[in-house]
Amino acid sequence: MSFVACSTPLGTGGIAVVRMSGKSSISVLKKITKSKRVPKHSVAKKYTAYDSRGDSFDNIVVTTFFAPKSYTGEDLVEISCHGNPVIVSKILELCCLYGCRIADPGEFTKTAFLNGKMDISEAESVSDIIHAKSIDGVKLGAKNLSGGLSKKVKDVKTSVVSCLAAIEFNLDISEEELQPNLIKNSLDVLGDLVLKTKSAVKTFKSSSIFVSGASVVISGPPNAGKSTLFNTLVGTNRAIVTEIPGTTRDVVEKEILVNTIPINLKDTAGIRLSKDPVESAGIERSKEELNTADLVLCLEEKPKKPKKNYLYIYNKSDLGPPSGDFDISISAKKEKNIQKLINMVSSTLLDTNSTSDIQITTTRQLNLMKDVLLSLQKARVHLSTDFSLELVAEELSRAVSFLDMLTEKTTKDDVLNVVFSSFCVGK
Amino acid sequence: MKRHKEKYDIVVVGGGHAGVEAALISANLGLDTLLISMDEKSIGRTSCNPAIGGLAKGQMVKEVDVLGGVMGFFADKCTLQSKTLNKSKGRSVWSPRSQIDKLKYETVVQEHLASSKLNIFGGEVVSIDTKKNKVCGVLLKDKTKIKCRSVVLTCGTFLNGLIHIGEKKINAGRYGEKRSEGITECLISLGFSAGRLKTGTPPRIKKNTVSWDLGDPGFGDSDPIPLSYRTKDFKPKDEPCFSFRTNKDTHSLILENLSSSAMYSGDVKSAGPRYCPSIEDKVYKFSKNPSHVLQLEPEWTNSDQIYVNGFSTSLSEEVQLKCLRTVSGLEKVEFIRPGYAIEYDFFFPSQLKNTLESKAVDGLFLAGQINGTSGYEEASSQGLLAGINSSMYIKNENPLVLKRNDAYMGVLVDDLILKDTNEPYRMFTSRAEYRLQLRSSNADQRLLKYSEDFKLLDKKTIDILAEKIQKTNDLVSFLKNTSIKPEQINKTLKKIKESPIKESLKVSSLIKRPTFFIKDLKKTNIGLPEGINNNINSKEIIFEAETIIKYSGYINRQKDEIDKIAVYENKIIPEDFNYDSIKSLSNESREKFKRIRPQTIGQAGRIDGIRPSDISILLVYLKRTFHVKQK
Ligand SMILES: Nc1nc2c(ncn2[C@@H]2O[C@H](COP(=O)(O)OP(=O)(O)OP(=O)(O)O)[C@@H](O)[C@H]2O)c(=O)[nH]1
Ligand SMILES: [Mg+2]
């Protein structure tokens, strides 16, 4: 199976390079470009990229290298596309749809080495790279799977394993002792699991800032200059700016690209006690936005306990220097220090050191979660229609092996451990 | 007693199930083999419960049978009741099981051995002679030396055994038998490391002290299937087993007396099996169960001795008896002997190769309980493989290594050499990731090629099985290639409450439906290909063809997975590979690799806790060492 990865760090340049290695990479390319021909060896050529519905979404430059004269020693395709993560993400997704998988950490180098494309001294370092990358990968995986999502995945896994254990128990004990409620109970558990997995798939989609964009919210007291900052960042006068505190009543939003990261920028009503019902309603919505934001640009002094995803900004620096602690000092009106702010925003949203891996892990995770869902659904069908317990077990084990790739490995013994601890096995 | 010569090809030590298989197959393969047993009269003894086969184990008996083993064939001659377990579940987990007459089994085995080419000698082996890490003979207790080129050690029935009955401790092997000593010390001096395991056995009671009419009788199948492909006209007895149930009183009595249990008082330190817990474990850990089943099994025809399956225990004799007497039907029960727990030595099987040959000493093979397994079938499987590979060692030919997708026997050996066990290893169907392929009904399909290559069966048996397999495959392709029209089948479909078909389709796609079977074709004009209905195995052929088609989607998917990992199975790691030279391995993985010394990359990947990146790193280094060596 061919493998694919984005080989340029995201969020840093205008152009991204996606590489694909393996036998099927040429045929995958043909599907994306809807073209029967491919460029000659080592020659770059322009194409249009089409999504699975046949709509074009980017102009790309493709270079192909044929085995064995390539970096990896296999057929290798390099696609240069626009650096927008949405586009990169789409290309990776299409490659997976057409029969690629996301590369393991260090896999290009490893393949190159195994195909004899490097001499021994070069190769010495390969294992170090694999090691380092896999540690990065683990860290990244953990980070991307942080908070609620990680808990969701772990919950799903625990329930799948215990459901599997119940089935295995019934396959490995004599039939006199068949639990009468097994099928009904397992069906209940599976139904619940399918729902949980579906919601995890959704969370993946919405949590990936590359797929739907990061939500960045401007907050601060009335008249601090929130709307002015919004307009400066957006580049048009979309929000109304006045000297009157309480001008902005509802959330104004606009999608913008900040260093190629898609951002959903939101201007909110300044938070204060208000008797005006319209303003109060706006303030409520502001609070909601603040709770769900990936990043908050807060035009206020840093409190004693600063919040993690907040940047504390001093505005109106043209009127005088700040008194108090801020992350950055700007003038929204005179556009001072705005580029620096933009860089701070993008680097806070991304871990700049390993940005391309974030992309990979999220796409990979989403695909894995979809596989989990499919297996669970099949298991449910077998359980409810033909009662083939051994096929139910087969599908559940598959689900576990996909979940393993998201968390840590489960072994046959882990399942048996659950069997032994939850059921009285043997005579 | 036959006198022994001075020199043999192979010496098999121990006459349990492993020893019998090892010795017989080596003799059949033409090697000059001597079987040494402490007590010739106990050869082939089934020391625990009077049954062979069962879940996952029935599959193994069938595998042993195709590979030239004898367990199933002998069991078929002494069957008291035959039953296929798990019939209400999928076909891959159907498992044949036979209650057997233990006394008769022993006699059948011993008679067969006496008429074979095998040499048998009663004596006690105390050490193994080696020269340059190679086996060259064995030393008996009476100081006689016997030369040989290979030794199969199967004398693991309770090495340094210590029996616990309540607070009472007895040094012994099996009840009433001498325990084997000396072998442990010898292996340790050869560099082996040993561990300790525990198992339990239930009491044996007197038949005439049970009120049988209060028990719930269980019978065997009306169409019993033999365990051996070689058994013809299988018409076994069908003696019932009776089940009784424990109750509240039994449980509270056990809980009150827990302190009298060797396992709860802390006297037994080694780990016991969790799959076959003692009655005190069951009552204590699963306190929600209001009652546990006790299966009363006759040990032989007209036997006065009854095995109380489900009541293994190390409570004191007095408490055991009191507890049993709370069970309805057992109020007046009397013991022949009480249940007990036994602790014994085993050798970590990670010290063996996948041929069951020791990594440290050439020509030394270990099989059975000595490797930490429990169960007759597990022992017999290992004995057979060790016997075959010991023979191949002497003939200097390729060994027989079964893969995890070939057989439960392959799963068994692979698990043993790669996993750390702290309880006796018993086979479960859930240990096999390719369970759907490892059916009791297709053991011949899976393994006949090996029997042919290694000449494990006589030509006639091979021919019969080969024909059966051929016919099965023919039937499968016939069903895949034959179309059926709606008007041919819809009437039948309606009758069996299946949804009708709208257009012509292949017969195989009908058979893929869970409740459609080949027999449902009878009313149509689709006849099965010639020679199937009148073949002696026609029932099995039709059953198997049906199964192959029903599982085909899953099996093809598994085959793809197997192909994917096959490369790794063939990537050999040199025996002297230096793991310390790889900096980037994590310490934990390095230590595991150094201790287990996997033979292939495939094995390395199956060791617990090894991550894919460890394997990548290993691959890179292997390639490198390889390059360096070539230069
Ligand atoms: N001198 C100076 N004035 C600024 C700056 N930024 C904003 N202002 C002025 O401050 C006033 C309030 O600006 P807005 O952007 O409407 O403030 P806001 O925070 O959106 O206020 P509300 O929506 O009413 O909560 C306007 O008169 C702006 O021109 C700045 O950087 N320097
Ligand atoms: Mg405003």
Coordinates of C-alpha atoms and ligand atoms in Angstrom, one line a residue, chain A residues 220-229 240-249 267-270 299 315-319 330-334, ligand 1:
Chain A
G220 CA -12.5 43.1 26.4
P221 CA -14.4 45.9 28.1
P222 CA -16.6 48.2 26.1
N223 CA -14.8 50.8 24.0
A224 CA -11.4 49.0 24.3
G225 CA -11.0 48.9 20.6
K226 CA -12.3 45.3 19.8
S227 CA -14.1 46.2 16.7
T228 CA -11.2 48.3 15.5
L229 CA -8.8 45.4 16.0
I240 CA -19.0 49.3 13.3
V241 CA -16.6 51.4 15.3
T242 CA -17.8 54.4 17.4
E243 CA -16.7 56.3 20.5
I244 CA -19.8 55.1 22.2
P245 CA -19.2 52.2 24.6
G246 CA -21.6 49.3 23.9
T247 CA -21.6 49.7 20.1
T248 CA -21.3 46.1 19.2
R249 CA -24.3 44.2 20.3
D267 CA -15.9 40.4 17.4
T268 CA -18.1 40.4 20.5
A269 CA -20.0 42.8 22.7
G270 CA -17.9 44.2 25.5
L299 CA -7.9 43.5 25.4
N315 CA -4.3 48.5 22.8
K316 CA -4.0 52.1 22.0
S317 CA -0.3 52.1 22.5
D318 CA -0.2 55.3 20.4
L319 CA -1.8 57.1 23.3
I330 CA -0.4 47.2 19.9
S331 CA -2.3 50.0 18.3
A332 CA -5.3 48.7 16.4
K333 CA -6.1 52.1 14.9
K334 CA -2.5 53.0 13.9
Ligands
LIG1 N1 -6.0 56.2 19.8 C1 -6.5 55.0 19.5 N2 -7.9 54.9 19.5 C2 -8.4 53.7 19.3 C3 -7.6 52.6 19.1 N3 -8.4 51.5 18.9 C4 -9.7 52.0 19.0 N4 -9.7 53.3 19.2 C5 -10.9 54.1 19.4 O1 -11.6 53.7 20.5 C6 -13.0 53.8 20.3 C7 -13.8 52.5 20.5 O2 -13.5 51.6 19.5 P1 -14.3 50.3 19.2 O3 -13.5 49.5 18.2 O4 -15.7 50.7 18.8 O5 -14.4 49.7 20.6 P2 -15.2 48.3 21.0 O6 -14.3 47.7 22.0 O7 -15.6 47.6 19.8 O8 -16.4 48.9 21.8 P3 -17.9 48.3 22.0 O9 -18.2 47.5 20.7 O10 -18.7 49.5 22.1 O11 -17.8 47.5 23.1 C8 -13.1 54.3 18.8 O12 -13.3 55.7 18.8 C9 -11.8 54.0 18.2 O13 -11.5 54.9 17.2 C10 -6.1 52.7 19.1 O14 -5.3 51.8 18.9 N5 -5.7 54.0 19.4

